[in-house]
Amino acid sequence: MGEIKVGKYIILDDRHYTDTDEWVKIEDEVATVGITDYAQKKLRDIVGIELPSVSQEVKAGDPVGTIESVKAASDLYSPLSGTVIEVNEELEASPEIINQDPYGEGWMFKIKIKDKSEAQRLLTPEKYIEKIRGE
Amino acid sequence: MFKTPLSSIEEKIGANFGEFAGWEMPMDYTSYQDEHMAVRQSAAFFDLSHMGRIRIKGKKEELDRIVTRSLSAENFRMIGPSAMLNENGGFIDDVMIYKISDNEFLMVTNAINREKDIKWIKSNSSLEVDDLTFEYVMLAIQGRRVWELLGFKTDLQPLQFVLNTTFLGEEVFLLSRSGWTGEDGLEVWAKAEVAERIINKLIEKRVKPAGLITRDSLRQEMGFVLYEEDIDENTTPVEARYWVFDLDKEFIGKEKVEEQLKDGVKRMRVGFKLQKGVRVIPRHGYKIKIVGAEIGEVTSSTYSPYLGRVIGMGYVNSSNAFFGFHASIDIRGKEYRAKISDFPLI
């Protein structure tokens, strides 16, 4: 795993990204999802989170939760289709973990992937860097 | 967009900038929750250079008719908070007024209203108005341990001020014992290069930098209003329960204020507290309900780091202002219990 610095933002080279600023780490049939360092810095202090439920069926691009920051409430989207198999319950009591460690302890939910080919539509780290440079 | 003249030193000490009322200002440095607790437990400083600051010269009687608080207090006192109202009693702005003499005053306006206020004063009087906003910057130093950290105790009483004095060995234009956080502290107007040196000295004294997000969460705990969020030209001081007027003098809008005091108002401003552990924030315009009926709307809300819960304020029908009762707030289609509370919320 390598860190790429783009200005004050960190991007990791071992995962995929979305246009809506989620990161996805795919290991076999399971995708772990969180929001990027860029997203958490833009949102500033995150004070609350609503996560999807375990066993929930989700589709790629669906809003599945809400991130409450002091600035605004933002939708959290599922990057892939599948079934939610685990959510990071710790974030409900301590959402500030997302600000402190967006790529690690701040992960949000895991999906059992339905269709692996959907991953081809996700952004590579290079494409995601282009996206945030353009904003 | 205007930029604070202190941006380069603030960038060096870690500011994250954002837009507020047409100004690029420090929003936070580390986390607003840490900065907030620094004010409640220790001390922090804020850059408030975006706020409008004007000098008004002319007959006291003319200004007295425009502002809601009596200007008859002794010199070198802040007459505030005060307000300027339209004929319908709606807020043109809520302001702080510094009385230098019977014919000279300083006024601090909300950033967003600076030009409107100057125009309002000029169109309602023959007073001379100079805009000092870009001549000086403004810092606030606030907190429970402010005197301990600064290493001195001021002779100034609350709402007193001095002009052309020294602060931390630097020559400043104005020093007042005032603030908007609910804690003790000072506000300073100074030239930008002087303020940079003051910032360095404050950091040496372990007074933390804090941004505008923190200022917002602090004022909400106290129940202080923010113009355009909680008050505007369609809200009156009576509805806002913002007692910024003196009825023993004449002022624009007084008739409406008196009428409302006599007849009562249809809606009034209240505070609310969500239950502990609920981490959603109702935004401006979200509905407040009691047993399914809509009784009002939220105007501003935040997560209070001091109370560890979501708090806020809004307007409800006066006949439904049941303090201590649990109403509910509709947040994106889901209802959350909210205790209707009086101010301050801490």
Coordinates of C-alpha atoms in Angstrom, one line a residue:
Chain A
M1 CA 0.0 0.0 0.0
G2 CA 1.4 3.4 -1.0
E3 CA 0.3 6.9 -0.1
I4 CA 0.0 9.5 -2.8
K5 CA -0.2 13.1 -1.7
V6 CA -2.2 15.6 -3.7
G7 CA -1.8 19.0 -2.1
K8 CA -3.1 18.4 1.5
Y9 CA -5.0 15.2 0.5
I10 CA -3.9 11.6 0.8
I11 CA -4.9 8.9 -1.7
L12 CA -4.1 5.3 -1.3
D13 CA -3.0 3.2 -4.3
D14 CA -4.5 -0.1 -3.2
R15 CA -8.1 0.8 -3.7
H16 CA -10.8 2.2 -6.0
Y17 CA -12.7 5.4 -5.8
T18 CA -16.1 6.9 -6.8
D19 CA -17.1 10.3 -8.2
T20 CA -19.0 10.8 -5.0
D21 CA -15.8 10.5 -2.9
E22 CA -16.1 7.0 -1.5
W23 CA -13.1 4.6 -1.5
V24 CA -13.6 0.8 -2.1
K25 CA -11.1 -1.9 -1.1
I26 CA -11.9 -5.2 -2.8
E27 CA -10.7 -8.5 -1.3
D28 CA -12.1 -11.6 -3.0
E29 CA -15.9 -11.2 -2.8
V30 CA -16.0 -8.5 -0.2
A31 CA -15.8 -4.7 -0.7
T32 CA -15.0 -2.4 2.2
V33 CA -16.3 1.1 1.8
G34 CA -15.4 4.5 3.4
I35 CA -15.0 8.1 2.4
T36 CA -11.8 9.6 1.2
D37 CA -9.4 12.0 2.9
Y38 CA -10.5 14.6 0.4
A39 CA -14.2 14.1 1.4
Q40 CA -13.6 14.2 5.2
K41 CA -11.5 17.4 4.8
K42 CA -14.1 19.0 2.7
L43 CA -16.9 18.1 5.1
R44 CA -14.8 19.2 8.2
D45 CA -15.9 17.9 11.6
I46 CA -18.2 14.9 11.2
V47 CA -20.6 14.8 14.1
G48 CA -22.9 12.0 13.1
I49 CA -23.5 9.1 10.7
E50 CA -26.4 6.9 9.5
L51 CA -25.2 3.6 8.1
P52 CA -27.1 1.0 6.0
S53 CA -28.4 -2.1 7.9
V54 CA -26.7 -5.5 7.8
S55 CA -28.4 -7.8 5.2
Q56 CA -29.6 -4.8 3.3
E57 CA -29.5 -5.3 -0.5
V58 CA -27.8 -2.3 -2.2
K59 CA -27.3 -1.2 -5.7
A60 CA -24.3 0.6 -7.2
G61 CA -25.0 4.4 -6.9
D62 CA -27.8 4.1 -4.3
P63 CA -27.8 6.4 -1.3
V64 CA -27.4 4.1 1.6
G65 CA -26.6 6.5 4.5
T66 CA -26.0 10.0 5.6
I67 CA -22.9 11.8 6.9
E68 CA -23.7 14.7 9.2
S69 CA -21.0 17.3 9.4
V70 CA -21.1 20.8 10.9
K71 CA -21.4 22.1 7.4
A72 CA -24.2 19.9 5.9
A73 CA -25.8 16.5 5.7
S74 CA -24.3 14.5 2.8
D75 CA -25.5 11.2 1.2
L76 CA -23.3 8.2 1.4
Y77 CA -23.5 6.1 -1.7
S78 CA -22.9 2.4 -2.3
P79 CA -20.2 2.1 -4.9
L80 CA -21.2 -1.5 -5.9
S81 CA -24.3 -3.8 -5.8
G82 CA -24.6 -6.5 -3.3
T83 CA -25.6 -7.3 0.3
V84 CA -24.3 -5.4 3.3
I85 CA -22.6 -7.9 5.6
E86 CA -21.1 -5.6 8.2
V87 CA -21.2 -2.0 9.3
N88 CA -18.8 -0.1 11.5
E89 CA -21.0 0.4 14.6
E90 CA -18.2 2.3 16.4
L91 CA -18.8 5.3 14.1
E92 CA -22.3 5.8 15.5
A93 CA -20.9 6.8 18.9
S94 CA -17.6 8.3 17.7
P95 CA -18.0 9.6 14.1
E96 CA -14.9 11.8 14.6
I97 CA -12.9 8.6 13.8
I98 CA -13.8 9.3 10.1
N99 CA -11.9 12.6 10.3
Q100 CA -9.0 11.0 12.2
D101 CA -8.5 7.8 10.1
P102 CA -10.7 7.8 6.9
Y103 CA -9.0 4.9 5.2
G104 CA -8.5 2.7 8.3
E105 CA -10.6 2.8 11.5
G106 CA -13.1 5.1 9.7
W107 CA -14.3 2.4 7.3
M108 CA -18.1 2.4 7.0
F109 CA -19.6 -0.8 5.7
K110 CA -18.7 -4.1 3.9
I111 CA -20.6 -5.5 1.0
K112 CA -20.7 -9.1 -0.4
I113 CA -20.3 -8.2 -4.1
K114 CA -23.0 -9.3 -6.5
D115 CA -21.3 -8.5 -9.8
K116 CA -17.6 -8.1 -9.8
S117 CA -17.6 -6.6 -13.3
E118 CA -19.1 -3.4 -11.8
A119 CA -15.8 -2.7 -10.2
Q120 CA -14.5 -1.7 -13.7
R121 CA -16.7 1.4 -13.5
L122 CA -14.9 2.6 -10.4
L123 CA -12.1 5.2 -10.6
T124 CA -8.5 4.2 -10.4
P125 CA -6.3 6.2 -8.0
E126 CA -5.0 8.1 -11.0
K127 CA -8.5 9.0 -12.2
Y128 CA -9.5 10.0 -8.7
I129 CA -6.5 12.3 -8.4
E130 CA -7.6 13.9 -11.7
K131 CA -11.1 14.4 -10.4
I132 CA -10.0 16.2 -7.2
R133 CA -7.5 18.3 -9.0
G134 CA -10.3 19.5 -11.3
E135 CA -12.4 20.6 -8.3
Chain B
M1 CA -14.6 37.9 -2.3
F2 CA -12.8 39.8 0.5
K3 CA -9.9 38.2 2.2
T4 CA -8.8 38.7 5.8
P5 CA -5.5 40.7 5.9
L6 CA -4.4 38.1 8.5
S7 CA -4.6 35.1 6.1
S8 CA -0.9 34.6 5.6
I9 CA -0.1 34.2 9.3
E10 CA -3.3 32.1 9.8
E11 CA -2.3 29.8 7.0
K12 CA 1.1 29.3 8.7
I13 CA -0.6 28.3 12.0
G14 CA -2.9 25.8 10.2
A15 CA -6.1 27.6 9.2
N16 CA -8.5 25.9 6.9
F17 CA -10.3 28.7 5.1
G18 CA -13.9 28.9 3.9
E19 CA -16.4 31.5 2.6
F20 CA -18.6 33.4 5.0
A21 CA -20.7 36.4 4.1
G22 CA -18.5 37.2 1.1
W23 CA -15.2 36.8 3.0
E24 CA -12.6 34.1 3.0
M25 CA -12.0 33.4 6.7
P26 CA -10.5 30.7 8.9
M27 CA -13.3 28.1 9.4
D28 CA -11.2 25.9 11.7
Y29 CA -7.6 25.0 12.6
T30 CA -7.7 21.6 14.0
S31 CA -11.2 20.6 14.9
Y32 CA -14.0 22.9 16.0
Q33 CA -14.8 20.6 18.9
D34 CA -11.3 21.1 20.3
E35 CA -11.4 24.8 19.7
H36 CA -14.8 25.1 21.3
M37 CA -13.7 23.3 24.4
A38 CA -10.6 25.5 24.5
V39 CA -12.9 28.5 25.0
R40 CA -15.0 26.8 27.6
Q41 CA -12.0 25.4 29.5
S42 CA -9.1 27.6 28.6
A43 CA -8.9 30.4 26.0
A44 CA -8.8 30.9 22.3
F45 CA -8.7 33.8 19.8
F46 CA -10.7 34.5 16.7
D47 CA -10.2 36.6 13.6
L48 CA -13.3 38.7 13.2
S49 CA -12.0 41.0 10.5
H50 CA -15.0 40.2 8.3
M51 CA -17.4 42.1 10.6
G52 CA -18.4 45.6 9.5
R53 CA -16.8 48.4 11.6
I54 CA -17.9 51.9 11.0
R55 CA -17.4 55.3 12.6
I56 CA -20.4 57.6 13.0
K57 CA -20.2 61.3 13.6
G58 CA -22.9 63.8 14.2
K59 CA -25.8 64.6 16.5
K60 CA -26.5 61.9 19.1
E61 CA -30.2 62.5 18.7
E62 CA -30.1 61.5 15.1
L63 CA -28.4 58.1 15.8
D64 CA -30.7 57.6 18.8
R65 CA -33.7 57.6 16.5
I66 CA -32.1 54.8 14.4
V67 CA -30.9 52.4 17.0
T68 CA -33.1 50.7 19.6
R69 CA -31.0 51.1 22.7
S70 CA -30.6 54.5 24.5
L71 CA -27.3 56.3 23.8
S72 CA -27.5 58.3 27.0
A73 CA -25.0 56.1 28.9
E74 CA -21.6 57.6 29.9
N75 CA -18.8 57.7 27.3
F76 CA -16.6 54.7 26.6
R77 CA -19.3 52.2 27.2
M78 CA -20.6 49.8 24.7
I79 CA -24.3 50.3 24.1
G80 CA -25.1 46.8 23.2
P81 CA -26.1 44.6 21.8
S82 CA -28.5 47.0 20.0
A83 CA -30.3 46.9 16.7
M84 CA -31.6 48.9 13.8
L85 CA -35.2 48.1 12.9
N86 CA -37.3 49.0 9.9
E87 CA -40.8 50.6 10.3
N88 CA -42.3 47.1 10.8
G89 CA -40.0 46.3 13.6
G90 CA -37.9 43.9 11.5
F91 CA -34.2 43.7 12.0
I92 CA -32.1 45.8 9.6
D93 CA -29.2 44.4 11.7
D94 CA -28.2 43.7 15.2
V95 CA -25.2 45.7 16.1
M96 CA -22.7 46.7 18.9
I97 CA -22.3 50.4 19.5
Y98 CA -19.3 52.0 21.2
K99 CA -19.9 55.5 22.5
I100 CA -16.9 57.7 22.3
S101 CA -18.7 61.0 22.9
D102 CA -22.1 62.6 22.4
N103 CA -21.2 63.1 18.7
E104 CA -18.9 60.2 17.9
F105 CA -19.7 56.4 17.9
L106 CA -18.3 53.2 16.5
M107 CA -20.5 50.4 15.3
V108 CA -19.9 46.8 14.6
T109 CA -22.3 45.3 12.1
N110 CA -22.8 41.8 10.7
A111 CA -20.4 41.2 7.8
I112 CA -23.3 40.6 5.4
N113 CA -25.1 43.9 6.3
R114 CA -22.2 46.4 6.3
E115 CA -23.1 48.2 3.1
K116 CA -26.9 48.0 3.8
D117 CA -26.4 49.4 7.3
I118 CA -24.3 52.4 6.1
K119 CA -26.9 53.1 3.5
W120 CA -29.7 52.8 6.1
I121 CA -28.0 55.2 8.5
K122 CA -27.3 57.7 5.7
S123 CA -30.8 57.6 4.3
N124 CA -32.3 58.1 7.8
S125 CA -30.1 60.9 9.0
S126 CA -27.5 63.5 8.2
L127 CA -24.8 61.5 10.1
E128 CA -21.4 61.2 8.7
V129 CA -20.3 57.5 8.3
D130 CA -16.7 56.3 7.7
D131 CA -16.1 52.6 6.9
L132 CA -13.1 51.4 9.0
T133 CA -13.5 47.7 8.1
F134 CA -10.5 47.7 5.9
E135 CA -8.4 50.0 8.0
Y136 CA -8.3 47.7 11.0
V137 CA -8.6 44.0 11.7
M138 CA -10.5 42.7 14.7
L139 CA -9.5 39.9 17.0
A140 CA -11.5 38.4 19.9
I141 CA -9.7 36.6 22.8
Q142 CA -12.2 34.6 24.8
G143 CA -12.2 31.9 27.5
R144 CA -12.6 30.8 31.1
R145 CA -8.9 31.1 31.8
V146 CA -8.2 34.1 29.6
W147 CA -6.7 36.4 32.2
E148 CA -4.5 33.6 33.6
L149 CA -3.2 32.8 30.1
L150 CA -2.7 36.4 29.1
G151 CA -0.9 37.1 32.4
F152 CA -2.8 40.2 33.5
K153 CA -6.2 41.4 34.8
T154 CA -7.8 44.3 32.9
D155 CA -9.2 47.4 34.6
L156 CA -12.0 47.4 32.1
Q157 CA -15.5 46.4 33.3
P158 CA -17.7 44.3 31.0
L159 CA -18.7 46.4 27.9
Q160 CA -16.1 49.1 28.7
F161 CA -13.5 50.0 26.1
V162 CA -10.4 52.2 25.6
L163 CA -9.1 53.8 22.4
N164 CA -5.4 54.1 21.4
T165 CA -4.0 51.9 24.0
T166 CA -1.5 49.0 24.3
F167 CA -2.3 45.3 24.4
L168 CA 0.5 42.8 24.9
G169 CA 3.0 45.6 24.3
E170 CA 1.5 46.5 21.0
E171 CA -0.3 49.7 20.0
V172 CA -3.9 49.0 19.2
F173 CA -6.8 51.3 18.2
L174 CA -9.5 49.8 20.4
L175 CA -9.6 47.3 23.3
S176 CA -12.9 46.3 24.8
R177 CA -14.0 43.8 27.3
S178 CA -16.6 42.1 25.3
G179 CA -17.3 39.0 23.1
W180 CA -19.9 36.7 21.7
T181 CA -19.1 33.4 23.3
G182 CA -20.6 33.6 26.8
E183 CA -17.1 33.7 28.3
D184 CA -15.0 36.6 29.5
G185 CA -12.5 38.2 27.2
L186 CA -11.4 41.0 25.0
E187 CA -11.9 42.3 21.5
V188 CA -9.2 44.3 19.7
W189 CA -9.1 46.5 16.7
A190 CA -5.6 47.0 15.3
K191 CA -3.6 47.5 12.1
A192 CA -3.0 44.1 10.4
E193 CA 0.8 44.1 11.0
V194 CA 0.2 44.8 14.7
A195 CA -2.4 42.0 14.9
E196 CA 0.1 39.6 13.4
R197 CA 2.5 40.3 16.2
I198 CA -0.4 39.9 18.7
I199 CA -1.3 36.5 17.2
N200 CA 2.3 35.4 17.7
K201 CA 2.3 36.5 21.3
L202 CA -1.1 34.8 21.9
I203 CA 0.3 31.5 20.6
E204 CA 3.3 31.9 22.9
K205 CA 0.9 32.2 25.8
R206 CA -0.9 29.0 24.7
V207 CA -4.1 30.8 23.6
K208 CA -5.4 28.6 20.7
P209 CA -6.5 29.8 17.3
A210 CA -10.2 29.1 16.6
G211 CA -12.3 29.5 13.5
L212 CA -15.8 30.7 12.6
I213 CA -17.3 27.2 13.0
T214 CA -16.4 27.4 16.7
R215 CA -17.8 30.9 17.0
D216 CA -21.1 29.5 15.7
S217 CA -21.3 26.6 18.1
L218 CA -20.4 28.8 21.1
R219 CA -23.1 31.4 20.2
Q220 CA -25.7 28.7 19.8
E221 CA -25.0 27.3 23.3
M222 CA -25.7 30.8 24.6
G223 CA -28.8 31.3 22.5
F224 CA -27.3 34.2 20.6
V225 CA -28.7 34.8 17.1
L226 CA -27.0 34.9 13.8
Y227 CA -28.4 37.4 11.2
E228 CA -30.0 35.7 8.2
E229 CA -30.2 32.4 10.0
D230 CA -32.2 33.3 13.1
I231 CA -33.3 36.9 12.5
D232 CA -33.9 39.0 9.4
E233 CA -36.0 42.0 8.2
N234 CA -39.1 39.9 8.8
T235 CA -38.4 39.1 12.4
T236 CA -38.8 41.5 15.3
P237 CA -36.9 41.6 18.6
V238 CA -40.1 40.6 20.4
E239 CA -40.5 37.4 18.3
A240 CA -36.8 36.7 18.7
R241 CA -37.0 37.4 22.5
Y242 CA -34.0 39.5 21.9
W243 CA -34.3 42.4 24.4
V244 CA -32.3 45.0 22.7
F245 CA -34.6 48.0 23.0
D246 CA -35.4 50.8 25.4
L247 CA -39.0 51.9 25.4
D248 CA -38.3 55.2 27.2
K249 CA -37.0 56.8 23.9
E250 CA -38.1 57.0 20.3
F251 CA -36.7 54.8 17.6
I252 CA -37.7 53.5 14.1
G253 CA -39.9 50.5 14.6
K254 CA -40.8 51.3 18.2
E255 CA -44.5 51.4 17.4
K256 CA -44.5 47.8 16.1
V257 CA -42.4 46.6 19.1
E258 CA -44.9 48.2 21.5
E259 CA -47.9 46.8 19.7
Q260 CA -46.4 43.3 19.9
L261 CA -45.6 43.7 23.5
K262 CA -49.2 44.7 24.2
D263 CA -50.9 42.2 21.9
G264 CA -48.5 39.4 22.0
V265 CA -46.8 37.6 19.0
K266 CA -47.9 34.7 16.9
R267 CA -44.5 33.0 17.0
M268 CA -41.4 33.2 19.2
R269 CA -37.9 31.9 19.3
V270 CA -37.1 28.9 21.5
G271 CA -34.1 26.7 21.9
F272 CA -34.1 22.9 21.7
K273 CA -32.0 19.9 22.7
L274 CA -32.1 16.6 21.0
Q275 CA -31.6 13.4 23.1
K276 CA -28.0 12.4 23.9
G277 CA -26.6 9.9 21.4
V278 CA -28.7 11.3 18.5
R279 CA -26.2 12.4 16.0
V280 CA -28.3 14.1 13.3
I281 CA -28.5 17.9 12.8
P282 CA -31.8 19.6 11.9
R283 CA -31.1 22.2 9.3
H284 CA -32.6 25.7 8.7
G285 CA -36.3 25.2 7.7
Y286 CA -36.8 21.7 9.2
K287 CA -40.2 21.4 10.8
I288 CA -40.9 21.3 14.6
K289 CA -43.9 19.2 15.5
I290 CA -46.1 18.4 18.5
V291 CA -48.3 15.3 18.4
G292 CA -48.0 15.3 14.6
A293 CA -48.9 18.9 14.1
E294 CA -46.4 21.4 12.7
I295 CA -45.8 24.2 15.2
G296 CA -42.7 25.8 13.9
E297 CA -39.3 25.6 12.1
V298 CA -35.6 25.3 13.0
T299 CA -33.4 28.3 12.2
S300 CA -30.0 27.0 13.3
S301 CA -28.5 24.0 14.9
T302 CA -25.2 22.4 15.8
Y303 CA -23.6 19.6 17.8
S304 CA -22.6 21.1 21.1
P305 CA -19.2 19.6 22.1
Y306 CA -19.8 20.9 25.7
L307 CA -23.1 19.2 26.2
G308 CA -22.3 16.2 23.9
R309 CA -25.7 16.6 22.2
V310 CA -27.4 18.4 19.3
I311 CA -28.8 21.8 20.2
G312 CA -30.4 24.6 18.2
M313 CA -33.1 27.2 18.0
G314 CA -36.1 28.0 15.9
Y315 CA -39.5 29.7 16.0
V316 CA -42.7 28.0 17.2
N317 CA -46.3 29.3 17.6
S318 CA -46.3 31.2 20.8
S319 CA -49.2 29.1 22.0
N320 CA -47.1 26.0 21.6
A321 CA -43.9 27.3 23.3
F322 CA -44.1 24.6 25.9
F323 CA -40.7 24.9 27.6
G324 CA -39.5 21.6 29.1
F325 CA -41.8 19.6 26.8
H326 CA -40.6 17.1 24.3
A327 CA -41.6 18.1 20.8
S328 CA -40.2 16.4 17.7
I329 CA -38.2 17.6 14.7
D330 CA -38.7 16.1 11.3
I331 CA -35.2 15.3 9.9
R332 CA -35.5 13.9 6.4
G333 CA -38.8 12.2 7.1
K334 CA -37.9 10.8 10.5
E335 CA -39.0 12.4 13.7
Y336 CA -36.6 12.9 16.6
R337 CA -37.5 14.0 20.1
A338 CA -36.4 17.5 21.0
K339 CA -36.9 19.2 24.3
I340 CA -38.1 22.8 24.0
S341 CA -35.7 24.8 26.1
D342 CA -35.0 28.4 27.1
F343 CA -31.6 30.1 26.6
P344 CA -28.8 29.7 27.4
L345 CA -28.7 26.1 26.5
I346 CA -25.7 25.3 28.7

